[in-house]
Short mmCIF file of C-alpha atoms in Angstrom, two decimals:
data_model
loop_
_atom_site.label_atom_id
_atom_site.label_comp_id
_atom_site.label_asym_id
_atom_site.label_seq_id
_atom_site.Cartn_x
_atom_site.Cartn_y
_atom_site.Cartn_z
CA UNK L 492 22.40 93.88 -76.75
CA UNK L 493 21.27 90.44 -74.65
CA UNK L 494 19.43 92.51 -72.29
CA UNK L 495 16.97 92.61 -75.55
CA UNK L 496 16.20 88.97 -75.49
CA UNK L 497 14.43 89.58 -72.13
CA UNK L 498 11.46 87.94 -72.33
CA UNK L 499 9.62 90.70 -70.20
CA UNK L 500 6.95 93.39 -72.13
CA UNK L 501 8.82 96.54 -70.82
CA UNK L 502 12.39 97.03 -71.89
CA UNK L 503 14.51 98.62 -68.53
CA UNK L 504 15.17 101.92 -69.78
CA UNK L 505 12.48 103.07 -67.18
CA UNK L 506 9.99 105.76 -68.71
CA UNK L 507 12.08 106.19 -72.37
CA UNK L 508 12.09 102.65 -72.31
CA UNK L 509 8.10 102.63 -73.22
CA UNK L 510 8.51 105.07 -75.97
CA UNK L 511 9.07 102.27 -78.88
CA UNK L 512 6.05 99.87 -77.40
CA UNK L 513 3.95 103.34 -77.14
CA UNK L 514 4.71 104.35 -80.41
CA UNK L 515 3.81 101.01 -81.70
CA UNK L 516 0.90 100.51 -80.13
CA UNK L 517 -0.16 104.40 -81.37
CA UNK L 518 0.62 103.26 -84.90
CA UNK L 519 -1.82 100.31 -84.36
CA UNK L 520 -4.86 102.70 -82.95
CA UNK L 521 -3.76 105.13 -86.61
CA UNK L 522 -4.05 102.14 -88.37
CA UNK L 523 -7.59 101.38 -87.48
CA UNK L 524 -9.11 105.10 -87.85
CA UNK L 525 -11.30 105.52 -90.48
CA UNK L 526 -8.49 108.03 -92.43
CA UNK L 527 -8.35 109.08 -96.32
CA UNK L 528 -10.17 106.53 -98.53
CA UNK L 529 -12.25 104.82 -95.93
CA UNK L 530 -13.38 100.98 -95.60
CA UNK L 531 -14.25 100.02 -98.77
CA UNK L 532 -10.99 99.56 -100.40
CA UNK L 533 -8.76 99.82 -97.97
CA UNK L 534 -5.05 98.92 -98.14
CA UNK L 535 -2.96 100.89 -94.81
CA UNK L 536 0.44 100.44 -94.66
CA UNK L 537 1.03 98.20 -91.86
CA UNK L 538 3.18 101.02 -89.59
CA UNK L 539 3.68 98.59 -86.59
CA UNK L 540 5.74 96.26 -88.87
CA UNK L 541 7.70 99.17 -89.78
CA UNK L 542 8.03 100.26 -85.97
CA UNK L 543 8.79 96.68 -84.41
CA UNK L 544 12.00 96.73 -87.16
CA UNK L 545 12.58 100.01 -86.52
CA UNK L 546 13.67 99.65 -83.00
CA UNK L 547 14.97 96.33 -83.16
CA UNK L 548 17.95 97.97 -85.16
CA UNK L 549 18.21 100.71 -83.53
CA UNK L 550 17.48 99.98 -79.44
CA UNK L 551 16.63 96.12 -79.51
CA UNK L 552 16.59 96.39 -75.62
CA UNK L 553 13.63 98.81 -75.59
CA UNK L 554 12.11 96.35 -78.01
CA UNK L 555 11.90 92.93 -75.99
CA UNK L 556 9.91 89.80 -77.16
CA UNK L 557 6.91 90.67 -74.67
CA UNK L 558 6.43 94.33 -76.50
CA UNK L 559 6.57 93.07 -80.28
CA UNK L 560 4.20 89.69 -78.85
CA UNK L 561 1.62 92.46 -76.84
CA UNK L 562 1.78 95.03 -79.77
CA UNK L 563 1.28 91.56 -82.20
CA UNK L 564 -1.93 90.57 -79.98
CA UNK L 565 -3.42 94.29 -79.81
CA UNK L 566 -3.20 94.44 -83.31
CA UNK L 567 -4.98 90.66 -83.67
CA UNK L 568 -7.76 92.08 -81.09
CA UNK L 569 -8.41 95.44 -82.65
CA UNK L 570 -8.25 94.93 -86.08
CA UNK L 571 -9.92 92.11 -86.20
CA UNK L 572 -7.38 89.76 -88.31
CA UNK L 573 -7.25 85.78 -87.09
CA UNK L 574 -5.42 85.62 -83.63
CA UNK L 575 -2.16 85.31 -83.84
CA UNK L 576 -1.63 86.73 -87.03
CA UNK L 577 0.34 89.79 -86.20
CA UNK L 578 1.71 88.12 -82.92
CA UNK L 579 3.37 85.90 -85.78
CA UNK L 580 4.44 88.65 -87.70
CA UNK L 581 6.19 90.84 -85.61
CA UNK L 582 7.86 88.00 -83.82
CA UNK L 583 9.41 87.29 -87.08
CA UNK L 584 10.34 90.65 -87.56
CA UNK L 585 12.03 91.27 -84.63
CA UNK L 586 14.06 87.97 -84.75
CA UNK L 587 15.02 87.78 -88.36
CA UNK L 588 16.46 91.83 -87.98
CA UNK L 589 17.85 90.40 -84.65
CA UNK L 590 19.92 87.93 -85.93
CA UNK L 591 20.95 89.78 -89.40
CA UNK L 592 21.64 92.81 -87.66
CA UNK L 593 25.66 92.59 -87.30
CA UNK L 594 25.52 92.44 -91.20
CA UNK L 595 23.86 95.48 -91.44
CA UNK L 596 24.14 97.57 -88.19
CA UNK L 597 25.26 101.20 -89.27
CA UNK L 598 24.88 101.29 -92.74
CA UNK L 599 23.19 103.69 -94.74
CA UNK L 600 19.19 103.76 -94.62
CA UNK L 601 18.81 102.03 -98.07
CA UNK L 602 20.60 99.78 -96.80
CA UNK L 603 18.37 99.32 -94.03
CA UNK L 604 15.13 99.43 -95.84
CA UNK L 605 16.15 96.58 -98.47
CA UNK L 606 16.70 94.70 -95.76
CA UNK L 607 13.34 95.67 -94.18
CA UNK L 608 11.47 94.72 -97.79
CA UNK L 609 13.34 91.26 -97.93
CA UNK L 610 12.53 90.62 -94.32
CA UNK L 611 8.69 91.67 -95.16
CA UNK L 612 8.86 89.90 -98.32
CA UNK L 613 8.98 86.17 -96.06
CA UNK L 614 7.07 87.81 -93.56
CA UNK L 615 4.26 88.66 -95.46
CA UNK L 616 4.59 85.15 -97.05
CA UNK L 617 4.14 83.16 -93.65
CA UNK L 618 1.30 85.44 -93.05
CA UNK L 619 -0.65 84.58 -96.07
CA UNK L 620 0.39 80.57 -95.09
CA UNK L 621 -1.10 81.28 -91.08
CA UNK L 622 -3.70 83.08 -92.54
CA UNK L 623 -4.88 80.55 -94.98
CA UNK L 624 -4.26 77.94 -92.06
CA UNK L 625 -6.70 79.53 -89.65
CA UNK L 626 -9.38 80.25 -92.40
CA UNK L 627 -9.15 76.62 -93.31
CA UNK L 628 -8.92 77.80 -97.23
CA UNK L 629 -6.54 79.34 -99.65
CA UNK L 630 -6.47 83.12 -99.14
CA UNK L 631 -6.12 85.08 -102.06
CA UNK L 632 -2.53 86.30 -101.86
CA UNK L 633 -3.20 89.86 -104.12
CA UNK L 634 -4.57 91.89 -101.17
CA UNK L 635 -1.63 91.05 -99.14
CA UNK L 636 1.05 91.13 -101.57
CA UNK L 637 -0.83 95.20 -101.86
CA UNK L 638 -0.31 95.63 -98.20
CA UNK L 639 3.34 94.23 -98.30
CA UNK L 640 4.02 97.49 -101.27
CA UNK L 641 2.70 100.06 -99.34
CA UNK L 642 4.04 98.89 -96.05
CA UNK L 643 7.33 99.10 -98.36
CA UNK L 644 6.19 102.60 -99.66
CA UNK L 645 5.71 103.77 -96.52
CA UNK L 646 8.95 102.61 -94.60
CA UNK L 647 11.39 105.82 -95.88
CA UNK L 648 8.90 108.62 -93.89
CA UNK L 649 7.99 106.37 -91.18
CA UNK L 650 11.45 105.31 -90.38
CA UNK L 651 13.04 109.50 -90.87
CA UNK L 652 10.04 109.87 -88.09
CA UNK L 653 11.16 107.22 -86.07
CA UNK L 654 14.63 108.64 -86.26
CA UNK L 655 13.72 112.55 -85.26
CA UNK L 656 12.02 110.52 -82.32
CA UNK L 657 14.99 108.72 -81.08
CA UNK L 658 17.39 111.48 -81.41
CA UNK L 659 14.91 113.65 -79.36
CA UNK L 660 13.76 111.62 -77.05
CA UNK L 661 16.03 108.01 -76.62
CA UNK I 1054 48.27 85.06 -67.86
CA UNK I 1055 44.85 85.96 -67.34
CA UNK I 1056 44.33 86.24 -63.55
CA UNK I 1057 41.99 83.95 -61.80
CA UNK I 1058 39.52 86.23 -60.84
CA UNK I 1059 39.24 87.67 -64.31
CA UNK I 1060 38.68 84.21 -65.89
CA UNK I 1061 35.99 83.61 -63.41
CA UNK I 1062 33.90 86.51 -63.89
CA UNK I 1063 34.66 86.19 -67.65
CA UNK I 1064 33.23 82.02 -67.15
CA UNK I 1065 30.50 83.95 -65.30
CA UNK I 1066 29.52 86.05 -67.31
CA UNK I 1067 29.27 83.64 -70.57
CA UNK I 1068 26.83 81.06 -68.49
CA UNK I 1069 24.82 84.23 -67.47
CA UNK I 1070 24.91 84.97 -71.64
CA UNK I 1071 24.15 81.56 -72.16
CA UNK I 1072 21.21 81.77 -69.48
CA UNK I 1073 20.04 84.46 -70.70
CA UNK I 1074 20.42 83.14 -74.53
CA UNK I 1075 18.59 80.17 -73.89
CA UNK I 1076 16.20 82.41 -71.69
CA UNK I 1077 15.75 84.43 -74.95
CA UNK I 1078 15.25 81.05 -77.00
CA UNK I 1079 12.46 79.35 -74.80
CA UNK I 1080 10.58 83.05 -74.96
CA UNK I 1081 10.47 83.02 -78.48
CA UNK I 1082 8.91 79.18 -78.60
CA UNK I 1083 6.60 80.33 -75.77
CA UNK I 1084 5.11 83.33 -77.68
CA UNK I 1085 5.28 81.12 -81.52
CA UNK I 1086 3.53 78.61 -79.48
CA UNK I 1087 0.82 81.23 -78.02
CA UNK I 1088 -0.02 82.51 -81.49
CA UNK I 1089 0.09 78.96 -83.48
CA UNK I 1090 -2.79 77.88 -80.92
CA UNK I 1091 -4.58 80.74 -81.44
CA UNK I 1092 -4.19 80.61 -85.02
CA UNK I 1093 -5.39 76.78 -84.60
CA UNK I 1094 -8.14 78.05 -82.16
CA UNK I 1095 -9.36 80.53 -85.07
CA UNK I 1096 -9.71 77.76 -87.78
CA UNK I 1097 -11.58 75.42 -85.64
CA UNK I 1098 -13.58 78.77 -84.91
CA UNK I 1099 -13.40 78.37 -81.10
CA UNK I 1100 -15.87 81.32 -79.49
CA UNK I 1101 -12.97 82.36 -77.80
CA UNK I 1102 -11.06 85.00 -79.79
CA UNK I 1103 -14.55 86.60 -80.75
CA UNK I 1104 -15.06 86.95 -77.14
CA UNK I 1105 -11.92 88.87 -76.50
CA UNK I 1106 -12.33 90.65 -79.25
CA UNK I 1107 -15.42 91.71 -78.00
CA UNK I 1108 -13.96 93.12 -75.03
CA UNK I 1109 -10.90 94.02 -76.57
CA UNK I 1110 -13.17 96.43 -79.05
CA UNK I 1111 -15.20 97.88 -76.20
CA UNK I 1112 -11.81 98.95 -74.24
CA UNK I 1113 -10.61 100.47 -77.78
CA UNK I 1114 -13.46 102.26 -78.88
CA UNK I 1115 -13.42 105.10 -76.52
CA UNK I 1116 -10.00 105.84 -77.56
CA UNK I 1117 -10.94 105.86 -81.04
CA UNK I 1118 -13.10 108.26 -80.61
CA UNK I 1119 -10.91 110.75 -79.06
CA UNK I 1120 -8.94 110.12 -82.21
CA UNK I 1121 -11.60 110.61 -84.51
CA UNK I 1122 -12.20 113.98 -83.82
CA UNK I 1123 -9.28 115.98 -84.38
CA UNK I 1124 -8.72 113.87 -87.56
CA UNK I 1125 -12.15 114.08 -88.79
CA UNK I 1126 -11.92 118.15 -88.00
CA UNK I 1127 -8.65 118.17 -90.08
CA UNK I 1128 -10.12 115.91 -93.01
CA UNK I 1129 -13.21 118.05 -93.17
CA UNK I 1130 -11.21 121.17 -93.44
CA UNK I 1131 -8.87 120.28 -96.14
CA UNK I 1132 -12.09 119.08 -98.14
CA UNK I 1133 -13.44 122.51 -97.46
CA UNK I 1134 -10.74 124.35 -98.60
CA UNK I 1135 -10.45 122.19 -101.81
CA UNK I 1136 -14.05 122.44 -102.20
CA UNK I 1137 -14.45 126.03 -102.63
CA UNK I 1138 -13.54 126.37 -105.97
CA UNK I 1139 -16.00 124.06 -106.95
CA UNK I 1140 -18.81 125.42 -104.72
CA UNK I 1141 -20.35 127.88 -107.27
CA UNK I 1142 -20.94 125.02 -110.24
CA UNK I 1143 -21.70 122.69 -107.35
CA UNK I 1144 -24.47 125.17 -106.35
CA UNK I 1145 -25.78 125.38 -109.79
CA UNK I 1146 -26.44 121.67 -110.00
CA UNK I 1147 -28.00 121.37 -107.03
CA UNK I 1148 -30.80 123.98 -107.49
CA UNK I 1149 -31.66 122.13 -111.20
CA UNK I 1150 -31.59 118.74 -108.81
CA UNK I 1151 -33.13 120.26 -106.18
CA UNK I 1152 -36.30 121.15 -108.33
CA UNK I 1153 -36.71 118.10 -109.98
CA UNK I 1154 -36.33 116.07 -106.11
CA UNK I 1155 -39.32 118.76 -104.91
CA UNK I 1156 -41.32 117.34 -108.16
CA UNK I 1157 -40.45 113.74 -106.94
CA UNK I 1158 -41.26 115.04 -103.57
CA UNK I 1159 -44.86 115.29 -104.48
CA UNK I 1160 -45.04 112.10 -106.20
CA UNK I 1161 -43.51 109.96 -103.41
CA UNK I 1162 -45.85 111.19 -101.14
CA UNK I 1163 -48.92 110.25 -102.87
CA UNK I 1164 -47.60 106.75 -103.94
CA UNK I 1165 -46.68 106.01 -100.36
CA UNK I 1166 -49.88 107.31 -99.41
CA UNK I 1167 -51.64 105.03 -101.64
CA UNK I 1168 -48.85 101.90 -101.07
CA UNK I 1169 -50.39 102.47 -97.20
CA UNK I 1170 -53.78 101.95 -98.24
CA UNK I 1171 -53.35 99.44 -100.41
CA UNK I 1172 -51.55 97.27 -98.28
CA UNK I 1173 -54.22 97.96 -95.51
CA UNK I 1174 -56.65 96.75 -98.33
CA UNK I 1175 -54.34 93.58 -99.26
CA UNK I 1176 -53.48 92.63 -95.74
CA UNK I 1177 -50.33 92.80 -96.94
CA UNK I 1178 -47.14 92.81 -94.07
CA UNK I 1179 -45.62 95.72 -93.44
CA UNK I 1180 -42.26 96.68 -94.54
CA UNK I 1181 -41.03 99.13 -91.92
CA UNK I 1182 -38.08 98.17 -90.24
CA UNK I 1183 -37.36 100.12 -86.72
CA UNK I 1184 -33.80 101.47 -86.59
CA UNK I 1185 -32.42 100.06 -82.89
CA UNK I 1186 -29.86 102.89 -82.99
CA UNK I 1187 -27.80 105.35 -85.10
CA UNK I 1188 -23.82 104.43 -84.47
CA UNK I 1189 -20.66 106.59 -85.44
CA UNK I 1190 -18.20 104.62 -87.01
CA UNK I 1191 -14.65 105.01 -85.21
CA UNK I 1192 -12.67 102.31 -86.60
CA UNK I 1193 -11.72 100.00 -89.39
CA UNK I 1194 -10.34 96.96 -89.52
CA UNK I 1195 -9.84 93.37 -91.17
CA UNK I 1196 -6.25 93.58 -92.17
CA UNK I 1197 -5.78 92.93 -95.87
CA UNK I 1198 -8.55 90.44 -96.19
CA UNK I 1199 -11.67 91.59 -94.27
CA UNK I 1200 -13.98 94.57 -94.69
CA UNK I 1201 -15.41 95.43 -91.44
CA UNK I 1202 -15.99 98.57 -89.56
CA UNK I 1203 -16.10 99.27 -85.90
CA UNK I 1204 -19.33 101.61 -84.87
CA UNK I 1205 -19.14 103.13 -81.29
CA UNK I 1206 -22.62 101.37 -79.88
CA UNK I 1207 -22.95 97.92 -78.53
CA UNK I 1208 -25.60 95.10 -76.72
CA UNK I 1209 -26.11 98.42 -74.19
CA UNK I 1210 -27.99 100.59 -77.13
CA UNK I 1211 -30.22 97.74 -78.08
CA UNK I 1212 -28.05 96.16 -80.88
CA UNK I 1213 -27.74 92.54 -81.42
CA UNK I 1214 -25.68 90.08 -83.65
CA UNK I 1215 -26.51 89.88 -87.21
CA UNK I 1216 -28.73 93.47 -87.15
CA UNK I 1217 -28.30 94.74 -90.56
CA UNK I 1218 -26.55 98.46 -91.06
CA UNK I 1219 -27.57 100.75 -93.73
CA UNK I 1220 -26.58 104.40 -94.33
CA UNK I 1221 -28.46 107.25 -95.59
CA UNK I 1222 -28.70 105.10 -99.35
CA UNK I 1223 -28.26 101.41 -98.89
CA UNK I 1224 -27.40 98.89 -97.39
CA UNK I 1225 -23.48 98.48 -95.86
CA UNK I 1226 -23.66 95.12 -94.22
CA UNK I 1227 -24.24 93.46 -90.73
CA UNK I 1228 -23.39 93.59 -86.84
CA UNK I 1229 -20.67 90.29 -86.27
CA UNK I 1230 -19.39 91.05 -83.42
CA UNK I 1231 -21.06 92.58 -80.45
CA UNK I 1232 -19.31 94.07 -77.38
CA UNK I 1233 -21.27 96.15 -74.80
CA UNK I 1234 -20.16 99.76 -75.99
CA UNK I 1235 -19.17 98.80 -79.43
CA UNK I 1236 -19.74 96.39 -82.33
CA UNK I 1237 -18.37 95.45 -85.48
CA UNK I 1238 -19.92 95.99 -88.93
CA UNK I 1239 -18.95 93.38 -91.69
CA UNK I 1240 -19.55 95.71 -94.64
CA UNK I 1241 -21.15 93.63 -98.20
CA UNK I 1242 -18.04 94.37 -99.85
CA UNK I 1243 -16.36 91.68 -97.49
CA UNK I 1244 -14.96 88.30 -99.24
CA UNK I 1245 -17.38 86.53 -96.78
CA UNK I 1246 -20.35 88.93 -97.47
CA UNK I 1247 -23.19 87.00 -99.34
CA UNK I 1248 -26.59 89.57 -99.40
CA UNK I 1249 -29.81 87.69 -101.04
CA UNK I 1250 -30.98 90.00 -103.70
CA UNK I 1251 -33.00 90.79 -106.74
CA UNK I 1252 -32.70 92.81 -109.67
CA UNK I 1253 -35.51 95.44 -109.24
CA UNK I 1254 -36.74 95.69 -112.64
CA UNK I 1255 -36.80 92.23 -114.03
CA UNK I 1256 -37.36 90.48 -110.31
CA UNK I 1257 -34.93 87.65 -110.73
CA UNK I 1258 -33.31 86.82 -107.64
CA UNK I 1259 -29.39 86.73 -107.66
CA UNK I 1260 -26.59 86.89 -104.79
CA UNK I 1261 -24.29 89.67 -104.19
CA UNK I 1262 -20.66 88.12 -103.48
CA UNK I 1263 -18.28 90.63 -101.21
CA UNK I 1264 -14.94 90.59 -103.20
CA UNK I 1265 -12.87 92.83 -100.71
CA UNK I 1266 -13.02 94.81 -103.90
CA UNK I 1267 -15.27 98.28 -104.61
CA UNK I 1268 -17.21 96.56 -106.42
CA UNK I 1269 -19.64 93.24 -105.38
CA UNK I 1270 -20.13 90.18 -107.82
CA UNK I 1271 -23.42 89.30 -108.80
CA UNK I 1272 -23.63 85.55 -108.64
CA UNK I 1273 -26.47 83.03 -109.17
CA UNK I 1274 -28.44 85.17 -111.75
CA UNK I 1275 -30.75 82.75 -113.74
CA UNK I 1276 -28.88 81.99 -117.42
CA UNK I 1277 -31.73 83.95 -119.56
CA UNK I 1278 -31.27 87.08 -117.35
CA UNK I 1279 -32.01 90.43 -119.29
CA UNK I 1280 -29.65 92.45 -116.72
CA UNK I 1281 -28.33 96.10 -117.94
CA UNK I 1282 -25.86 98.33 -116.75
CA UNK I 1283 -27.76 100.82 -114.50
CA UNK I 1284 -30.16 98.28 -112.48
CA UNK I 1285 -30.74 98.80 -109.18
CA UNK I 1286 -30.24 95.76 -107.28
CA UNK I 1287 -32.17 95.15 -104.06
CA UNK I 1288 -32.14 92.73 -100.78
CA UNK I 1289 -34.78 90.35 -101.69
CA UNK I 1290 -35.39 89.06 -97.92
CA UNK I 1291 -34.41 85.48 -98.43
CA UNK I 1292 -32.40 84.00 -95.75
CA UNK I 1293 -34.01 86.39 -92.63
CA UNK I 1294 -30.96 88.03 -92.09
CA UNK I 1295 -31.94 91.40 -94.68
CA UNK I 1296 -35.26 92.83 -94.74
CA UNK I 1297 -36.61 92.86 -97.96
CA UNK I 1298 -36.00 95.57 -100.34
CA UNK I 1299 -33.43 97.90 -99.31
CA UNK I 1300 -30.94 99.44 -102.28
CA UNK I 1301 -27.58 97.22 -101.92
CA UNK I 1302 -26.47 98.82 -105.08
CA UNK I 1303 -26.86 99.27 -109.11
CA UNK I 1304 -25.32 97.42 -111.61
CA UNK I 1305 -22.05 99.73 -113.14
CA UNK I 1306 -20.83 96.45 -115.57
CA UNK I 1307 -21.06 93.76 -117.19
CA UNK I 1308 -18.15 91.58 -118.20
CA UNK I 1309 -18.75 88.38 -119.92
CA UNK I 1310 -22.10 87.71 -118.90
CA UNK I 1311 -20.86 88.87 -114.99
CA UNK I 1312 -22.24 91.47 -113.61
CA UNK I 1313 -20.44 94.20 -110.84
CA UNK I 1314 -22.55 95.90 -108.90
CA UNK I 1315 -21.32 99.51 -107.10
CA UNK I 1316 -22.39 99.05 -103.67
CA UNK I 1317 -25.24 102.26 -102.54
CA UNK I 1318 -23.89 102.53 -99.42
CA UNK I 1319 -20.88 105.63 -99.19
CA UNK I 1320 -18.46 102.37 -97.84
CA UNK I 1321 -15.54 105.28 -98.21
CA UNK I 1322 -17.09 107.88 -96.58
CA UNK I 1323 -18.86 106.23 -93.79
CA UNK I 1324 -19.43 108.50 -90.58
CA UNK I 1325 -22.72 107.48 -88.47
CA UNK I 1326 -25.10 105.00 -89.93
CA UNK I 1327 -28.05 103.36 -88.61
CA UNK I 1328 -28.17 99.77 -87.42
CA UNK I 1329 -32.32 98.20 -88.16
CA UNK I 1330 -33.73 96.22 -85.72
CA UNK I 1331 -34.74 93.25 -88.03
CA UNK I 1332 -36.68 90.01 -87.06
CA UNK I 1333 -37.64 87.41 -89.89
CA UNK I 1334 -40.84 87.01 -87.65
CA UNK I 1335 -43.72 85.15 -89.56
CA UNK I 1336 -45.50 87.38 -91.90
CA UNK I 1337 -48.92 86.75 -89.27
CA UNK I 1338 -46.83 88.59 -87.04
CA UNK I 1339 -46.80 91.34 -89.29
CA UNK I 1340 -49.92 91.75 -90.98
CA UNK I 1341 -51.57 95.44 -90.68
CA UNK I 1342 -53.93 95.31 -88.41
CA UNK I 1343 -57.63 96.83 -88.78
CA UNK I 1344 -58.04 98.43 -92.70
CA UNK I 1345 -60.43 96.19 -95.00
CA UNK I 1346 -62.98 98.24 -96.31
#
């Protein structure tokens, strides 16, 4: 469990140890695809979010700092967002379900995804405060507040996926 | 009793936690302090995260295009399969429109025809713009706040900043960001999208406000405006950064004296669209040469 708080990118599981960073950084190339309803509107639930809590519950040491901070800056780089944005966010993630996690560590999957949506919930709240910060103006908060549902929305099948992954694979 | 050797690797082991603990802690400041200053960086809009974004796009881009396919092939297919039912009234319509575009067929012609001439006659500029090239859009991105597109061509097919992009209809926005195999597209429904237009039937000039909506504002319109649900609303040229007169989109409402424009552009549905090679050079520049009678 301390071996997680290495600050390295790679976890030292060897080649299963990439699995959570590759799947993370997957779910940021998905994100950016032009899928379903296109550009105009779109709202996407934000799946590395999902993934960086994901695997900070269940193998935190295949999850270090580096991977959430290099999926965080990928993320910032590709989809365009302010810098630092997402490194922000999924820092947060992964330390808030770090240091909550003896609480919580076994229960049932409700139990993990009201934690995830309270955890979001301030997450998504510092990101509308950083984002407002580096756009030197008061962002609306609606179109995040949308993104923060349907990330919710879209934890239950993203986390049962995560889970057939780790059983097969980790 | 504990035996010595025990409590010693037991002492051991708790610095090495505590090394590794505090190891853990300084990481965490180290990365929060990477991302405030690039936050900071962003608001005093440094060049430097739009250059590595730049090159972060072009190393992306050829990955999201080996994406694309299968998933446009799949997307494709299920609209083909829910589209046959529908492909026998579907087929109806478009004969009846069909006939009535061949009538409007004829009449374009000899309008543009006589537009040429006139013009020619007038000395009047032309209002061609050259397309630089035709780009497939293979990404999307902006978070929750920004509308923007990424198109797979860059500096290396002739595009530069600020190009305008249109589709087959209308307009869809401008090149922001340039990398050397890939740009990015900042569509007009953007919050930071401002086009210069003017309403085509009445001429009065107005500015279409992004809204990260569907829909666009229409802001500026003078106060005894006559505007109607169903104008079309066009780029009126003012600024240099739009040529003049391409469709950004018709009016679909009026609330409270505000108007909402639906953009012309397919912003959903976008696939490849063309990116014009516009200069605001002086209208000297462009004057037709020769005609006069």
């Amino acid at each position: 469990m301390k071996k997680a708080e290495s600050i390295s990118i790679f976890g030292s599981s060897g080649f299963a140890g990439l699995v959570p960073l590759g799947i993370t950084v997957f779910f940021t190339i998905l994100m950016m695809l032009p899928i379903g309803t296109g550009a105009s509107s779109f709202a996407f639930p934000h799946l590395p979010l999902i993934a960086v809590f994901y695997w900070t519950c269940h193998r935190p040491m295949a999850m270090p700092l580096g991977a959430a901070a290099f999926a965080g800056l990928l993320l910032d780089l590709w989809m365009n967002v302010p810098m630092g944005l997402n490194i922000l966010m999924l820092l947060m993630v992964r330390a808030g379900a770090l240091s909550q996690l003896k609480y919580f560590k076994g229960r049932s999957g409700i139990i993990y995804w009201i934690v995830f949506a309270a955890g979001a919930l301030l997450n998504y709240a510092v990101a509308w405060a950083a984002s407002s910060y580096a756009s030197n103006q008061i962002m609306p908060p609606l179109p995040l507040l949308q993104q923060y549902v349907i990330t919710i929305f879209a934890y239950p099948p993203t986390a049962w996926l995560l889970n057939r992954i780790r059983k097969n694979l980790l | 009793m504990r035996p010595i050797s025990s409590t010693v690797r037991g002492s051991t082991q708790h610095s090495r936690m505590t090394i590794r603990q505090r190891k853990a802690q300084y990481g965490f400041l180290i990365y929060l302090a990477i991302a405030l200053s690039l936050l900071t960086l962003e608001r005093y809009e440094s060049s430097a995260p739009a250059w590595m974004r730049e090159v972060a796009g072009d190393g992306v881009a050829p990955m999201l295009s080996l994406f694309d396919q299968p998933i446009r092939a799949i997307q494709s297919g299920i609209e083909r399969i829910v589209g046959v039912s529908d492909t026998y009234i579907l087929n109806a319509e478009l004969r009846s429109e069909n006939q009535r575009l061949l009538q409007w067929q004829e009449a374009a012609a000899q309008l543009s025809h006589e537009n040429i001439r006139l013009r020619a006659l007038l000395k009047a500029p032309g209002r061609t713009v050259p397309t630089a090239a035709a780009v497939r859009v293979v990404g999307v991105g902006g978070g929750a706040f920004e509308r923007n597109v990424m198109v797979n061509g860059g500096s290396s097919d002739g595009i530069e900043r600020g190009w305008p992009a249109v589709d087959d209809i209308g307009l869809i926005g401008r090149v922001t960001e340039l990398g050397v195999y890939s740009s990015r597209v900042l569509l007009v429904t953007d919050l930071n999208s401002r086009v210069p237009v003017r309403v085509e039937r009445t001429g009065d000039l107005a500015i279409s406000m992004g809204q990260n909506d569907d829909l666009l504002k229409l802001g500026f319109l003078p106060r005894d405006n006559d505007i109607l649900v169903g104008d079309r609303i066009l780029s009126s040229g003012h600024g240099g950064v739009y040529p003049p007169d391409l469709l950004v989109g018709i009016v679909v409402e009026i609330i409270n004296e505000q108007a909402f424009i639906k953009p012309a552009g397919l912003l959903e549905r976008l696939d490849y669209i063309k990116i014009l090679a516009y200069r605001p050079v002086p209208p000297e520049a462009e004057r037709v040469s020769g005609g006069g009678l």
